[in-house]
Short mmCIF file of C-alpha atoms in Angstrom, two decimals:
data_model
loop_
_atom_site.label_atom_id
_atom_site.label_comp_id
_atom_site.label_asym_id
_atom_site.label_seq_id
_atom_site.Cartn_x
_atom_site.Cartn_y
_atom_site.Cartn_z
CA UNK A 423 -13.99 137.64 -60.49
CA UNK A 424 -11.65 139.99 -59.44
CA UNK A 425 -7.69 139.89 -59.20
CA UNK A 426 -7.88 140.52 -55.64
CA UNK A 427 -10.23 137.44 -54.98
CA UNK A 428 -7.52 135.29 -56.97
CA UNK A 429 -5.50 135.17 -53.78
CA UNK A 430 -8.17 134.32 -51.39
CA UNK A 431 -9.19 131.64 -53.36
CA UNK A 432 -6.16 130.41 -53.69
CA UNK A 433 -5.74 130.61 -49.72
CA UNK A 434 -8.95 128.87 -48.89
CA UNK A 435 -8.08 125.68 -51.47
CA UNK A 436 -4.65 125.08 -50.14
CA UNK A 437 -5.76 125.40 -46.67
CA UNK A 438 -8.54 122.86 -47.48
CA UNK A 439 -5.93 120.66 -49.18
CA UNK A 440 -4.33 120.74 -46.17
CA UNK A 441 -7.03 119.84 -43.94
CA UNK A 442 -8.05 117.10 -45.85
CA UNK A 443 -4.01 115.78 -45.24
CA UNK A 444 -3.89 116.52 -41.66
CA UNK A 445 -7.70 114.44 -41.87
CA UNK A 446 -5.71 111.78 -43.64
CA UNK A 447 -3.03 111.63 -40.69
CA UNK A 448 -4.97 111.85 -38.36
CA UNK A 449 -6.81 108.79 -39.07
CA UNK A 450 -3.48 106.94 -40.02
CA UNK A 451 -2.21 107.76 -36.77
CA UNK A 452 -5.00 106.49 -35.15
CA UNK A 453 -5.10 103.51 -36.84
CA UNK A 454 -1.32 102.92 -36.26
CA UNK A 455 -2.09 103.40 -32.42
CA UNK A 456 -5.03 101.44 -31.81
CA UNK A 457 -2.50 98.45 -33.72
CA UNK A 458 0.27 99.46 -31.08
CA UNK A 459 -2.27 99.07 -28.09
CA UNK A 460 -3.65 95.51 -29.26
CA UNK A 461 -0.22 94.06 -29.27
CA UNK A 462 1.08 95.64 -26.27
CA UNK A 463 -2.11 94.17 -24.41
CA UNK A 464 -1.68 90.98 -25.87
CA UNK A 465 1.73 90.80 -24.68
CA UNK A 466 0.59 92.03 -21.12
CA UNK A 467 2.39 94.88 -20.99
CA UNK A 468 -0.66 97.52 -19.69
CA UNK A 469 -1.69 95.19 -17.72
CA UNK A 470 -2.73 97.50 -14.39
CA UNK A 471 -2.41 101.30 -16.59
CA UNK A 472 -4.93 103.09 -17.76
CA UNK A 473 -5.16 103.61 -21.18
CA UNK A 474 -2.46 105.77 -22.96
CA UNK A 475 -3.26 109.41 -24.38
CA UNK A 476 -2.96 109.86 -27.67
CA UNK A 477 0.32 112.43 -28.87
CA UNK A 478 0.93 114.02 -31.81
CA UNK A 479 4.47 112.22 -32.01
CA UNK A 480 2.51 109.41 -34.53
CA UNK A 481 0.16 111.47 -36.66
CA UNK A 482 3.61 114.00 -37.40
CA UNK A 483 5.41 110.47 -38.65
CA UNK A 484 2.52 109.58 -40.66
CA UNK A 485 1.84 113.33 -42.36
CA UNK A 486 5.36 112.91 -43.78
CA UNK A 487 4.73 109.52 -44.98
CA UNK A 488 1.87 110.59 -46.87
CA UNK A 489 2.60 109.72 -50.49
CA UNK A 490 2.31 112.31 -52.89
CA UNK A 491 1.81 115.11 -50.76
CA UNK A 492 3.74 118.05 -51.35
CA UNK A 493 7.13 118.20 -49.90
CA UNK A 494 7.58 121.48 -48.45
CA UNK A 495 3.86 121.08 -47.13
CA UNK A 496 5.05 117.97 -45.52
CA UNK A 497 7.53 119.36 -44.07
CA UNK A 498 5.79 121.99 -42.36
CA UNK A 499 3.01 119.47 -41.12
CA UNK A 500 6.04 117.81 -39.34
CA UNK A 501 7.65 120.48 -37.90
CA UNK A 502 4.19 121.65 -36.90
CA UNK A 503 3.95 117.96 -35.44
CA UNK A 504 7.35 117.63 -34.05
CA UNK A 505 6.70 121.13 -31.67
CA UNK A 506 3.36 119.85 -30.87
CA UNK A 507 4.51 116.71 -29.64
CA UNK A 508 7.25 118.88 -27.40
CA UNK A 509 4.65 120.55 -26.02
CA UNK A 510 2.23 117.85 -25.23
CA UNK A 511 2.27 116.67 -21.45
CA UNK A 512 2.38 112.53 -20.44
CA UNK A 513 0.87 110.95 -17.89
CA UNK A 514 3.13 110.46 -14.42
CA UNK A 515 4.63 107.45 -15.39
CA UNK A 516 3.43 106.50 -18.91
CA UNK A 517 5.29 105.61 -21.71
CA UNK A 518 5.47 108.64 -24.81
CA UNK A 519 3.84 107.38 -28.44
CA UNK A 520 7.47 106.30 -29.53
CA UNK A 521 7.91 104.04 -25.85
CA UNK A 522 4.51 102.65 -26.43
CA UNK A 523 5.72 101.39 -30.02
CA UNK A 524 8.73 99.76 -28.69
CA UNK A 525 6.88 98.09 -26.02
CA UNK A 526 4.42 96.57 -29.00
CA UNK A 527 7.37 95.38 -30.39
CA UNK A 528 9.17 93.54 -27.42
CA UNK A 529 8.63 90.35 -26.99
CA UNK A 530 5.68 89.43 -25.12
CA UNK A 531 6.44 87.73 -21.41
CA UNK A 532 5.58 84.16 -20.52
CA UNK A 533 2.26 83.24 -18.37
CA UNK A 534 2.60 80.99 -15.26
CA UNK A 535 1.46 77.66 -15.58
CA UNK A 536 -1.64 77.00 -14.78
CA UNK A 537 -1.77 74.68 -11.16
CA UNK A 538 -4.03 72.45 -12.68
CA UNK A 539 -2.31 72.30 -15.77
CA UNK A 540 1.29 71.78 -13.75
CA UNK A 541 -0.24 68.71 -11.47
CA UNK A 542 -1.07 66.86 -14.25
CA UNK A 543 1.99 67.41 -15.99
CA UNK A 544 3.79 66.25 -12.62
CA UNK A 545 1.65 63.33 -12.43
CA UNK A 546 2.32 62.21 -16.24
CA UNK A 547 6.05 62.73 -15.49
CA UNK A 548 5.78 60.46 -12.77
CA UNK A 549 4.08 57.82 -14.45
CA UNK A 550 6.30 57.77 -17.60
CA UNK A 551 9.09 57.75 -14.85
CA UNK A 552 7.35 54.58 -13.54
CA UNK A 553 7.16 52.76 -16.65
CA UNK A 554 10.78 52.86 -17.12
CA UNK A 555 11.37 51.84 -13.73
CA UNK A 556 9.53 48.80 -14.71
CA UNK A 557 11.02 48.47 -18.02
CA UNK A 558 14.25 48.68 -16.92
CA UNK A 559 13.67 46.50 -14.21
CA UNK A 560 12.59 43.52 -16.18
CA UNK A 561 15.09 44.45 -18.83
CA UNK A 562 17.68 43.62 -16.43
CA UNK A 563 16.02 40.91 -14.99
CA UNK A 564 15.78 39.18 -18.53
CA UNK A 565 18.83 39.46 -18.90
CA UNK A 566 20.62 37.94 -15.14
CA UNK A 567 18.39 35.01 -15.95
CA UNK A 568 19.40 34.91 -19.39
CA UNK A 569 23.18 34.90 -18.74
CA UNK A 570 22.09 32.10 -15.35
CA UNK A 571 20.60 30.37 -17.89
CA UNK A 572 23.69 30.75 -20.68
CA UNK A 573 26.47 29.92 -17.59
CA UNK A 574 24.44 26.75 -16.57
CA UNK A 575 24.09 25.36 -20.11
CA UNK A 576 27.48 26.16 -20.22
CA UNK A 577 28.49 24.22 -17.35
CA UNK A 578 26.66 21.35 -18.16
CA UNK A 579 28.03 21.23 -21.66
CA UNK A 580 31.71 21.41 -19.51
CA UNK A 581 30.85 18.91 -16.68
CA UNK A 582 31.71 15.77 -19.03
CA UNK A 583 35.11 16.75 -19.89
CA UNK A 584 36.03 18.00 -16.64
CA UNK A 585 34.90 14.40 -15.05
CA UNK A 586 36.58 12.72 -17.27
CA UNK A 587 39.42 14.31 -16.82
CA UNK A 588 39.50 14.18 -13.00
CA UNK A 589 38.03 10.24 -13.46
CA UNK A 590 41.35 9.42 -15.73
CA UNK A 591 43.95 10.89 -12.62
CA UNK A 592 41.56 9.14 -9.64
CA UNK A 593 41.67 5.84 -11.58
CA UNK A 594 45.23 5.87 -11.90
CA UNK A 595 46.20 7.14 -8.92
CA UNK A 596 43.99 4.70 -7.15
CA UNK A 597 45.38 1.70 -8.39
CA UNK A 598 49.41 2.64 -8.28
CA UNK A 599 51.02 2.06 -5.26
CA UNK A 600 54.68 0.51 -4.65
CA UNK A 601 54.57 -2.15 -1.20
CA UNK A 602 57.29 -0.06 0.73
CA UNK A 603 55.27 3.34 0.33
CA UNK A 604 51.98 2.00 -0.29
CA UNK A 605 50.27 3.30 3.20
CA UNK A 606 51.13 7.11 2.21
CA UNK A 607 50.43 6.32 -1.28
CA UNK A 608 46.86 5.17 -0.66
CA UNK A 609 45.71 8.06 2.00
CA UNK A 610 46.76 10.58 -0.78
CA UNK A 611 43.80 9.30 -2.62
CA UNK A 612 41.01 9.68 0.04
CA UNK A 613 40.89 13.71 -0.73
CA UNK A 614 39.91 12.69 -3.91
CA UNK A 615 36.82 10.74 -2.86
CA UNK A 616 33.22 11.17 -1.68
CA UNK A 617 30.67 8.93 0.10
CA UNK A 618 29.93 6.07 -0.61
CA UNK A 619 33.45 5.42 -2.05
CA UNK A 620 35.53 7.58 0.54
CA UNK A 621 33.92 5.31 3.66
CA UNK A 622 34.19 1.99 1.71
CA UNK A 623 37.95 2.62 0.50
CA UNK A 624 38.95 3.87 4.08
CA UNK A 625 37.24 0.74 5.77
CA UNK A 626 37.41 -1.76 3.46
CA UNK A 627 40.21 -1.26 0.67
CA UNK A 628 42.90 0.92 2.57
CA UNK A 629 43.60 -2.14 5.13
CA UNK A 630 43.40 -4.84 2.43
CA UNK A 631 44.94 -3.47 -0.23
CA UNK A 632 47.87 -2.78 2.09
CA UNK A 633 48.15 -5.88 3.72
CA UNK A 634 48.79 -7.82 0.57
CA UNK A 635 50.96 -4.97 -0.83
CA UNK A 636 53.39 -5.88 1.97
CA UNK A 637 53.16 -9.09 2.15
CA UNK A 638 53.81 -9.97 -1.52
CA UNK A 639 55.98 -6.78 -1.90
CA UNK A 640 54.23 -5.92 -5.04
CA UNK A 641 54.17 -2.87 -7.12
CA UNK A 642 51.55 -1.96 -9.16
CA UNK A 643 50.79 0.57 -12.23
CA UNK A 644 48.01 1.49 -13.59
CA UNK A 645 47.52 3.30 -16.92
CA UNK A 646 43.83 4.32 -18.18
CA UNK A 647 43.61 3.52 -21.81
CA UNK A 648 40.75 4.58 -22.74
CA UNK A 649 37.79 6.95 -20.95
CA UNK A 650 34.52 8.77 -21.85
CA UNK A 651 31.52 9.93 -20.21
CA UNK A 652 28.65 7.16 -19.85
CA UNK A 653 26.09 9.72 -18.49
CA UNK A 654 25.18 12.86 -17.54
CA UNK A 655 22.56 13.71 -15.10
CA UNK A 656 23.66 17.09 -14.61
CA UNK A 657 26.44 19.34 -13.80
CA UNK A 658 27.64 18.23 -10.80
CA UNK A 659 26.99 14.11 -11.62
CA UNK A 660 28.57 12.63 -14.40
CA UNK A 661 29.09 8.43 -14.96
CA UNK A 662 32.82 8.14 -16.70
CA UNK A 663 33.43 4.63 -18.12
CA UNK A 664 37.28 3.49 -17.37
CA UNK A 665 39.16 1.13 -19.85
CA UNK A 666 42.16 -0.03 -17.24
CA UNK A 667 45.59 -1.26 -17.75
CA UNK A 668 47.48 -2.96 -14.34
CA UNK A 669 51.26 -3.87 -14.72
CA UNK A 670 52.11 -5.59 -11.67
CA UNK A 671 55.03 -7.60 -10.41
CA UNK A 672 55.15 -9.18 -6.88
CA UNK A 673 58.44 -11.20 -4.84
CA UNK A 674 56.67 -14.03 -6.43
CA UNK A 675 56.69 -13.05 -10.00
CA UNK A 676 59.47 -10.21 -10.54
CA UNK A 677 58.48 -9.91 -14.11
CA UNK A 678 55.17 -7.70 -14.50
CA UNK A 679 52.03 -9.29 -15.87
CA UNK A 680 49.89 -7.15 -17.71
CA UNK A 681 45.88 -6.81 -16.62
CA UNK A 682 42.82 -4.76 -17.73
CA UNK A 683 39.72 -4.13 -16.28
CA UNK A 684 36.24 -2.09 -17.29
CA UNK A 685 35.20 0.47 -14.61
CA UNK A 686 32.34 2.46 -14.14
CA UNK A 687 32.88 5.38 -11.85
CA UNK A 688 30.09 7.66 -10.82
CA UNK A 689 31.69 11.65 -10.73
CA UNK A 690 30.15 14.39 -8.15
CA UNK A 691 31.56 17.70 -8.27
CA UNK A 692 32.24 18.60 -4.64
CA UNK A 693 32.59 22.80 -4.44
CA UNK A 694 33.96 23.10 -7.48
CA UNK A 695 36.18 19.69 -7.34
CA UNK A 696 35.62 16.13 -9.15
CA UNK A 697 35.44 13.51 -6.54
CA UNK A 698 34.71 9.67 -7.08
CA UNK A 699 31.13 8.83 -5.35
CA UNK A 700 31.30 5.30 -6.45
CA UNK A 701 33.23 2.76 -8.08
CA UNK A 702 32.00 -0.29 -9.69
CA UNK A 703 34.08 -2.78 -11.83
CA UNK A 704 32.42 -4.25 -15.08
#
């Protein structure tokens, strides 16, 4: 061989060396566009375009990211990539290589939701809405008729003191009177009384107890020495058992004599008041 085939041999290897790299990119590119189309139509974003022409902006990035190619080589293959991509025209409208790999990058936009899919949503939303209703509902209901049930224990657990109580100042208020005020003294104690004892101490006691008030000009006082509850029905009827003591002196006998007496006297709570609903001595 001569010297002067040297050259052309020379020639004819390094431009099939660099075929075989612009083969190389080629496919590269490709490969690295057909990726970029996938997720851009996955993300919807060609939904309605025709399909994108290929440019020569992706196969010059990938010649000079060819690994061990030769530098200055590479360098040509992207300058040689960089003016072809100048001159290659777009579509009207469509995006360049570098736009479509952007888009493939951006973040994919949400789908409607399906009508179906929304109804039965709506109608599981409504249900679970529902169910609380309901929960809540007897929740709260529980709990009035728990706290109903709390206060009337309550009261009924009260009702025997509070007779008692009211039993002790009815008792004693009943049974002291003085002979020169004993009319007003008397009529303060029918507020303090119910039927059967308000109608049998306004016929019956008032007008005798009065009468011989005046006429022997006595006085009488009356102390309760002892009192408890002797049963309770409920909270509104209690039985308080009276232990009385009577001082009383008359024109007769100046110097008070001392009496005592067992009562039994039946307690009805009258709108929120103790009242005497009978009286009955033992």
């Amino acid at each position: 061989m001569s010297d002067s085939d040297k050259p052309d041999i020379r020639s004819a290897r390094r431009a099939q060396r660099e075929a075989e790299r612009a083969a190389r990119a080629q496919r590269k590119a490709d490969a690295a566009r057909e990726r970029a189309l996938v997720a851009a139509r996955a993300g919807g974003l060609f939904e309605g375009m025709e399909a994108m022409p290929r440019t020569a902006t992706a196969d010059a990035r990938a010649d000079t990211a060819d690994a061990g190619e030769d530098t200055s080589d590479a360098r040509a293959a992207s300058a040689d990539g960089r003016a072809d991509t100048a001159a290659a025209p777009t579509a009207a409208g469509e995006p360049s290589g570098a736009g479509r790999i952007s888009l493939a990058k951006a973040k994919p936009s949400r789908e409607p939701i399906d009508p179906a899919r929304r109804r039965k949503l709506t109608a599981a939303l409504a249900a679970a809405s529902a169910v609380l209703v309901v929960v809540a509902g007897l929740a709260s209901w529980q709990y009035v008729e728990a706290r109903d049930a709390t206060a009337a224990e309550q009261l009924v657990a009260d009702a025997p003191r509070a007779a008692t109580d009211a039993a002790r100042e009815i008792a004693t208020q009943m049974f002291t009177y003085d002979h020169r005020t004993v009319d007003g003294d008397l009529a303060a104690v029918r507020e303090r009384l119910t039927d059967p004892a308000l109608t049998e101490f306004v016929e019956q006691s008032m007008p005798t107890v009065a009468s011989a008030a005046k006429q022997q000009e006595a006085s009488v006082y009356a102390t309760v020495a002892a009192a408890a509850p002797q049963e309770v029905v409920d909270s509104d009827h209690v039985t308080v058992l009276i232990m009385l003591n009577r001082m009383v002196s008359t024109k007769e006998a100046p110097e008070a004599a001392s009496s005592a007496s067992r009562l039994s006297l039946s307690m009805v709570q009258v709108d929120g008041t103790w009242k005497l609903g009978e009286l009955t001595a033992l």
